Coordinates of C-alpha atoms and ligand atoms in Angstrom, one line a residue:
M1 CA 98.9 103.3 71.6
D2 CA 100.6 102.4 68.4
S3 CA 99.2 105.3 66.7
A4 CA 100.5 107.7 69.2
I5 CA 103.0 110.0 67.4
N6 CA 105.2 112.6 69.0
R7 CA 104.7 111.5 72.5
P8 CA 107.1 113.3 74.8
I9 CA 110.5 111.8 75.6
Y10 CA 109.9 109.8 78.8
L11 CA 112.3 110.8 81.5
D12 CA 110.3 110.0 84.6
C13 CA 111.7 106.4 85.4
N14 CA 112.0 107.2 89.2
A15 CA 108.1 107.4 89.1
T16 CA 107.5 104.3 87.2
T17 CA 108.6 102.2 84.2
P18 CA 106.9 100.4 81.3
V19 CA 106.4 96.7 81.6
V20 CA 108.8 95.1 79.1
P21 CA 107.6 92.5 76.6
Q22 CA 109.4 89.6 78.2
V23 CA 107.7 90.3 81.6
L24 CA 104.2 90.7 80.0
A25 CA 104.9 87.3 78.2
A26 CA 105.7 85.7 81.4
M27 CA 102.5 87.0 83.1
L28 CA 99.9 86.2 80.5
P29 CA 99.5 82.5 80.8
F30 CA 98.8 83.1 84.6
F31 CA 95.6 85.1 83.7
T32 CA 94.1 82.5 81.3
D33 CA 95.7 79.1 81.5
Y34 CA 97.2 78.8 85.0
F35 CA 94.4 80.8 86.6
G36 CA 94.2 78.6 89.8
N37 CA 94.3 79.9 93.2
P38 CA 97.9 79.2 94.5
S39 CA 96.3 78.3 97.9
S40 CA 94.1 75.7 96.4
L41 CA 96.4 72.7 97.0
N42 CA 94.0 70.0 96.4
H43 CA 94.4 70.0 92.5
S44 CA 96.8 70.8 89.7
Y45 CA 95.2 74.2 88.9
G46 CA 96.3 75.4 92.3
W47 CA 99.8 73.7 92.1
E48 CA 100.4 75.3 88.6
A49 CA 99.8 78.8 90.1
E50 CA 101.7 78.0 93.3
A51 CA 104.7 76.8 91.1
G52 CA 104.7 80.2 89.3
V53 CA 104.5 82.1 92.6
D54 CA 107.3 79.8 94.1
R55 CA 109.7 80.4 91.1
A56 CA 109.1 84.2 91.4
R57 CA 109.6 84.2 95.3
A58 CA 112.8 82.3 94.8
T59 CA 114.2 84.7 92.2
I60 CA 113.3 87.8 94.2
A61 CA 114.9 86.2 97.5
A62 CA 118.0 85.3 95.7
A63 CA 118.3 89.0 94.3
I64 CA 118.6 90.3 97.9
N65 CA 120.4 87.1 99.4
A66 CA 117.2 86.1 101.3
D67 CA 115.5 82.9 101.9
P68 CA 112.3 82.5 99.7
A69 CA 110.3 82.0 103.0
E70 CA 111.3 85.5 104.0
I71 CA 109.5 87.2 101.1
V72 CA 106.0 88.5 101.8
F73 CA 104.1 89.7 98.6
T74 CA 102.3 92.9 99.1
S75 CA 100.5 95.4 96.7
G76 CA 103.7 97.4 96.4
A77 CA 106.3 99.3 98.4
T78 CA 103.7 101.5 100.1
E79 CA 102.1 98.5 101.7
A80 CA 105.4 97.0 102.5
N81 CA 106.4 100.1 104.3
N82 CA 103.2 100.2 106.2
L83 CA 103.4 96.6 107.2
A84 CA 107.0 96.9 108.3
I85 CA 106.7 100.2 110.4
K86 CA 103.2 99.5 111.9
G87 CA 103.8 95.9 112.1
V88 CA 107.0 96.4 114.2
A89 CA 105.4 99.1 116.3
E90 CA 102.5 96.8 117.3
S91 CA 104.8 93.9 118.0
Y92 CA 107.4 95.6 120.0
M93 CA 105.7 98.4 121.7
A94 CA 106.1 96.7 125.0
A95 CA 109.9 97.0 124.5
G96 CA 109.7 100.7 123.5
K97 CA 107.9 103.2 121.6
H98 CA 110.7 105.1 119.7
M99 CA 111.6 105.0 116.1
I100 CA 114.2 106.8 113.9
T101 CA 113.8 107.7 110.3
V102 CA 115.0 110.5 108.0
Q103 CA 113.4 113.7 106.8
T104 CA 113.9 112.7 103.1
E105 CA 112.1 109.5 103.2
H106 CA 109.2 108.7 100.9
S107 CA 105.8 109.6 102.2
A108 CA 105.0 106.0 102.4
V109 CA 107.5 105.8 105.4
L110 CA 106.8 109.3 106.9
A111 CA 103.0 109.0 106.9
P112 CA 103.0 105.7 108.8
C113 CA 105.4 107.3 111.2
R114 CA 103.3 110.4 111.7
Y115 CA 100.3 108.2 112.2
L116 CA 102.1 106.3 115.0
E117 CA 102.9 109.5 116.6
T118 CA 99.3 110.0 117.1
L119 CA 99.1 106.6 118.9
G120 CA 101.8 107.7 121.3
F121 CA 105.0 106.6 119.6
S122 CA 107.9 109.1 119.3
V123 CA 109.7 109.4 116.0
T124 CA 113.2 111.1 115.5
Y125 CA 113.3 112.5 111.8
L126 CA 117.0 112.8 111.2
P127 CA 118.2 115.7 109.0
V128 CA 120.5 115.2 106.1
G129 CA 123.5 117.1 105.0
P130 CA 123.6 119.4 101.9
D131 CA 124.5 116.3 99.8
G132 CA 121.4 114.4 101.0
L133 CA 123.3 111.8 103.1
V134 CA 122.4 111.0 106.8
D135 CA 125.1 111.8 109.3
L136 CA 125.9 108.6 111.1
S137 CA 127.1 110.5 114.2
R138 CA 123.5 112.0 114.3
L139 CA 122.1 108.5 114.1
E140 CA 124.3 107.4 116.9
R141 CA 123.1 110.2 119.2
A142 CA 119.5 109.5 118.3
F143 CA 119.4 106.0 119.6
C144 CA 117.9 105.6 123.2
S145 CA 116.7 102.6 125.3
E146 CA 113.1 102.9 123.8
T147 CA 114.3 102.7 120.1
I148 CA 112.7 99.6 118.4
L149 CA 113.1 100.4 114.7
V150 CA 115.3 102.5 112.3
S151 CA 113.9 103.0 108.8
V152 CA 116.4 104.5 106.2
M153 CA 115.7 104.1 102.5
A154 CA 118.4 102.7 100.3
A155 CA 118.1 105.0 97.4
N156 CA 116.1 108.3 97.4
N157 CA 113.3 108.6 94.8
E158 CA 113.8 112.3 94.1
I159 CA 117.5 112.8 94.3
G160 CA 118.8 109.3 93.9
V161 CA 121.1 109.5 96.9
L162 CA 122.4 106.2 98.2
Q163 CA 122.3 106.1 102.0
P164 CA 125.0 104.1 103.8
I165 CA 122.6 101.3 104.6
G166 CA 125.4 98.8 105.3
E167 CA 126.8 100.9 108.1
I168 CA 123.5 101.7 109.4
G169 CA 122.5 98.0 109.5
R170 CA 125.7 97.2 111.5
M171 CA 125.0 100.1 114.0
C172 CA 121.4 98.7 114.5
R173 CA 122.4 95.1 114.8
D174 CA 125.1 96.0 117.4
R175 CA 122.3 97.4 119.5
N176 CA 119.7 94.8 118.7
I177 CA 117.5 97.3 117.1
L178 CA 115.5 96.3 114.0
F179 CA 116.5 97.9 110.7
H180 CA 114.0 98.5 107.8
T181 CA 115.1 99.9 104.4
D182 CA 112.8 101.0 101.6
A183 CA 114.6 99.6 98.5
A184 CA 111.9 100.5 96.0
Q185 CA 114.4 102.6 93.9
A186 CA 117.4 100.4 94.6
L187 CA 116.3 97.0 93.5
G188 CA 117.8 96.1 90.1
K189 CA 120.0 99.1 90.0
I190 CA 122.5 98.6 92.9
P191 CA 123.6 95.4 94.6
L192 CA 121.5 94.5 97.8
D193 CA 122.3 91.9 100.3
V194 CA 120.2 91.6 103.4
Q195 CA 122.8 89.4 105.2
A196 CA 125.9 91.4 104.5
M197 CA 123.9 94.6 105.2
N198 CA 122.3 93.4 108.3
I199 CA 118.8 94.2 107.1
D200 CA 115.8 92.9 109.0
L201 CA 113.0 94.4 106.7
M202 CA 113.2 95.6 103.2
S203 CA 110.4 97.0 101.0
L204 CA 110.4 96.2 97.3
T205 CA 108.3 97.1 94.4
A206 CA 108.1 95.8 90.7
H207 CA 107.0 98.9 88.8
K208 CA 110.3 100.7 89.2
L209 CA 112.1 97.9 87.4
Y210 CA 109.9 97.2 84.4
G211 CA 107.5 95.0 86.2
P212 CA 103.7 95.5 86.7
K213 CA 102.3 98.1 89.1
G214 CA 100.4 96.8 92.1
I215 CA 102.9 94.3 93.3
G216 CA 105.8 94.4 95.6
A217 CA 107.2 92.5 98.6
L218 CA 108.3 92.9 102.1
Y219 CA 111.5 91.0 103.1
V220 CA 111.0 89.9 106.7
G221 CA 114.3 88.5 108.2
G222 CA 114.2 85.3 110.1
R223 CA 111.7 83.6 107.9
G224 CA 109.0 85.5 109.6
V225 CA 107.8 82.5 111.7
G226 CA 109.9 82.5 114.8
R227 CA 109.8 84.6 117.9
R228 CA 112.5 86.7 119.4
N229 CA 111.8 89.4 121.7
V230 CA 113.6 92.7 121.4
D231 CA 116.6 92.0 123.5
G232 CA 117.4 89.2 121.1
R233 CA 116.3 86.4 123.4
N234 CA 115.1 83.4 121.3
V235 CA 111.6 82.5 122.4
G236 CA 111.1 79.7 119.8
G237 CA 110.8 79.1 116.1
R238 CA 113.2 78.4 113.2
N239 CA 115.9 81.0 112.8
P240 CA 113.7 83.6 114.2
R241 CA 114.3 87.3 114.3
V242 CA 111.6 89.7 113.2
Q243 CA 108.1 89.6 114.7
L244 CA 105.4 91.5 112.8
S245 CA 101.8 92.2 113.5
P246 CA 99.9 91.7 110.2
Q247 CA 98.1 94.7 108.9
L248 CA 95.5 92.6 106.8
H249 CA 93.7 89.8 108.6
G250 CA 92.0 87.0 106.8
G251 CA 92.8 83.8 105.2
G252 CA 96.2 83.7 106.6
Q253 CA 98.2 83.8 103.2
E254 CA 101.9 84.8 103.3
R255 CA 102.3 82.9 106.6
G256 CA 99.6 85.1 108.1
L257 CA 101.4 88.3 107.5
R258 CA 99.4 89.4 104.6
S259 CA 96.0 87.8 104.0
G260 CA 94.3 87.9 100.6
T261 CA 94.4 85.7 97.5
L262 CA 97.6 86.0 95.8
F263 CA 97.8 87.5 92.3
P264 CA 99.9 85.2 90.3
P265 CA 100.2 87.1 87.1
Q266 CA 101.6 90.1 89.0
I267 CA 103.9 87.9 91.2
V268 CA 105.3 86.1 88.1
G269 CA 105.8 89.5 86.3
F270 CA 107.7 90.8 89.3
G271 CA 109.8 87.7 89.4
E272 CA 110.6 88.0 85.7
A273 CA 111.4 91.7 86.0
V274 CA 113.9 91.0 88.9
R275 CA 115.5 88.1 86.9
L276 CA 116.0 90.4 83.8
A277 CA 117.3 93.3 86.0
M278 CA 119.9 91.0 87.7
D279 CA 121.1 89.8 84.3
T280 CA 121.7 93.2 83.1
Q281 CA 122.3 95.3 86.2
T282 CA 126.0 96.0 85.8
I283 CA 126.0 96.8 82.0
E284 CA 122.7 98.8 82.2
S285 CA 123.8 100.8 85.2
E286 CA 127.1 101.8 83.3
R287 CA 125.1 102.8 80.2
L288 CA 122.5 104.9 82.3
R289 CA 125.4 106.5 84.2
R290 CA 127.1 107.6 81.0
L291 CA 123.9 109.0 79.6
R292 CA 123.1 110.7 82.9
D293 CA 126.5 112.4 83.0
R294 CA 126.1 113.5 79.4
L295 CA 122.8 115.2 80.3
W296 CA 124.6 116.9 83.2
T297 CA 127.3 118.2 80.8
H298 CA 124.5 119.7 78.6
L299 CA 122.9 121.5 81.5
S300 CA 126.3 122.7 82.8
A301 CA 126.2 125.2 79.9
L302 CA 123.9 127.2 82.2
P303 CA 125.2 129.3 85.0
D304 CA 123.5 129.2 88.5
I305 CA 122.3 125.7 88.5
H306 CA 122.6 123.2 91.4
L307 CA 122.9 119.4 91.4
N308 CA 120.8 118.1 94.2
G309 CA 122.2 115.0 96.0
H310 CA 125.7 113.6 96.4
P311 CA 127.5 113.8 93.0
T312 CA 128.6 110.0 93.0
K313 CA 126.6 108.3 95.8
R314 CA 123.5 108.2 93.7
L315 CA 121.4 106.0 91.4
P316 CA 123.0 105.7 88.0
N317 CA 119.8 106.9 86.3
N318 CA 118.8 109.9 88.3
L319 CA 119.7 113.5 87.9
N320 CA 117.9 116.3 90.0
V321 CA 118.8 119.9 89.2
S322 CA 117.5 123.2 90.6
F323 CA 117.6 126.3 88.4
E324 CA 118.0 129.7 90.0
G325 CA 115.8 132.5 88.7
V326 CA 113.3 130.2 87.1
E327 CA 109.6 129.6 88.1
G328 CA 109.5 125.8 88.3
S329 CA 105.9 125.4 87.2
L330 CA 106.5 127.5 84.2
L331 CA 109.5 125.5 83.2
L332 CA 107.7 122.3 83.5
S333 CA 104.6 123.5 81.5
Q334 CA 107.0 124.8 78.8
L335 CA 108.8 121.3 78.5
Q336 CA 105.6 119.3 78.9
S337 CA 104.9 118.6 75.2
A338 CA 108.5 117.4 74.6
L339 CA 109.6 115.9 77.9
A340 CA 107.8 113.8 80.4
L341 CA 109.6 114.6 83.8
S342 CA 108.6 115.9 87.1
S343 CA 109.7 118.3 89.6
G344 CA 109.9 115.8 92.5
S345 CA 108.1 112.7 93.5
A346 CA 105.1 111.7 91.4
C347 CA 102.9 112.0 94.5
S348 CA 103.6 115.6 94.9
G349 CA 103.6 116.4 91.2
A350 CA 100.2 117.9 91.1
N351 CA 100.5 120.3 94.0
P352 CA 102.8 123.2 94.1
T353 CA 104.2 122.8 97.5
P354 CA 108.0 122.5 97.3
S355 CA 109.5 119.0 97.8
H356 CA 110.3 118.2 101.3
V357 CA 113.4 116.4 100.0
I358 CA 115.0 119.4 98.3
K359 CA 114.0 121.5 101.3
A360 CA 115.8 119.2 103.5
L361 CA 119.0 119.9 101.5
G362 CA 118.8 123.4 102.7
R363 CA 117.4 124.9 99.6
S364 CA 114.8 127.8 99.6
D365 CA 111.2 127.3 98.7
R366 CA 111.6 129.1 95.5
L367 CA 114.7 127.0 94.5
A368 CA 113.0 123.8 95.5
R369 CA 110.2 124.7 93.2
A370 CA 112.5 125.4 90.4
T371 CA 113.7 121.7 90.3
L372 CA 113.5 119.1 87.6
R373 CA 114.0 115.4 88.3
F374 CA 115.4 113.3 85.2
G375 CA 114.8 109.6 85.5
L376 CA 116.5 107.7 82.7
G377 CA 115.6 104.1 81.7
Q378 CA 116.1 101.2 79.5
R379 CA 114.5 103.1 76.5
T380 CA 116.5 106.2 76.9
T381 CA 118.9 106.9 74.0
E382 CA 121.7 109.2 73.4
P383 CA 119.7 111.3 71.0
D384 CA 116.9 111.6 73.7
I385 CA 119.5 113.0 76.1
D386 CA 120.9 115.4 73.6
Q387 CA 117.4 116.7 72.7
A388 CA 116.3 116.9 76.3
G389 CA 119.5 118.7 77.3
S390 CA 119.4 121.4 74.7
L391 CA 115.6 121.9 75.2
V392 CA 116.1 122.5 78.9
V393 CA 118.9 124.8 78.3
E394 CA 117.0 126.7 75.8
K395 CA 113.9 127.1 78.0
V396 CA 115.7 128.1 81.2
R397 CA 117.6 130.8 79.2
A398 CA 114.4 132.1 77.8
I399 CA 112.6 132.2 81.1
R400 CA 115.6 134.0 82.7
N401 CA 115.9 136.5 79.9
E402 CA 112.2 137.3 80.2
A403 CA 112.4 137.8 83.8
I404 CA 115.4 140.2 83.3
F405 CA 113.3 142.0 80.6
F406 CA 110.3 142.4 83.0
S407 CA 112.4 143.4 85.9
K408 CA 113.8 146.3 83.7
S409 CA 110.6 147.5 82.2
Ligands
LIG1 C1 107.8 104.3 94.3 C2 108.2 104.3 95.7 C3 107.4 103.9 96.8 C4 106.0 103.4 96.5 O1 105.9 102.2 95.9 P1 104.5 101.7 95.3 O2 104.9 100.3 94.9 O3 104.2 102.5 94.2 O4 103.5 101.7 96.4 C5 107.8 103.8 98.0 N1 109.1 104.2 98.3 C6 110.0 104.7 97.3 C7 111.4 105.0 97.6 C8 109.5 104.7 96.0 O5 110.4 105.1 95.0

């Protein structure tokens, strides 16, 4: 690692981020010294591990204005999304079998929804406008008496668009329909408040904000213990609201919602990453926004390019651009040695099918393929941006010139 020279500039922070030294330092003692099982409550080894887990739980809860008892640790946002969507489906199917989501969601939301369709649920996949935002009047019309859940992401992982989750939360709460949001990209970048935004379920992950991979959480509103049926009637429990069927059965950890021995080093790392992000969110977001806008200024030297996603309602660290008249895979391969970035989500990076997100904006297959996602992060510097900007401009010009040359010969 230390000997690695000339590694490409990393601009794929919407795919993942490095673990920062402070996070790693917080994690290490929990591998070796405080190695106890946090569920072993008969001795101090267990208590030490439990104390670390509790601290992290409190930090993460505070970051989204939740109660610590409402945080369920999972292996990441994929598992949190699955637990939220399938858990609600199983718990509330007597009340209705209809769900609403959006065409531009992450596959960890879309795939569980498609799976539920095979079990007899119906799912409305709302379209988005050319700016990537859901149209609230379409959502309004999609509600029906069978609707039990709405799942709309807070921030898109490809185009960075911020959906109006506060408004959606209010619409759902007014109708007593549960609202889930995938906030994997939003945590640490924009303010999140589960109370003010009327969010019932929220998926989080550590590795998009300088924490370790393989750890995340689901916020489950109402301290996950009570019982209230879908028309809001309280049938017992402490401040109850959301009922969830667990997707992993076993020792009953995480109040029965997610069995399996907790992984304290990961959880402690997640908590420390959230703590650091909350300390620096405002200043760092401003810095990233300036760098991102600087990159856009560089690219604007090119004609026939399109910014994907709303120009201002977007994550500060994300820029997604389509280049007309360019073969996307060729452009990526020519940039590879200098720039680490992707054409869309990491999950679809290896296959050439055009991004479902860019397609949902109304772009052609060809243009969707000729798309670059720039994900800026803590380590991104102004010289990085200037280098990346001029390199992309140079390569796009060269590919376009070559295309003109061949079309003439
Ligand atoms: C990264 C990401 C996920 C998947 O999270 P994992 O923790 O890697 O499972 C889900 N949704 C969104 C929006 C993401 O950006």
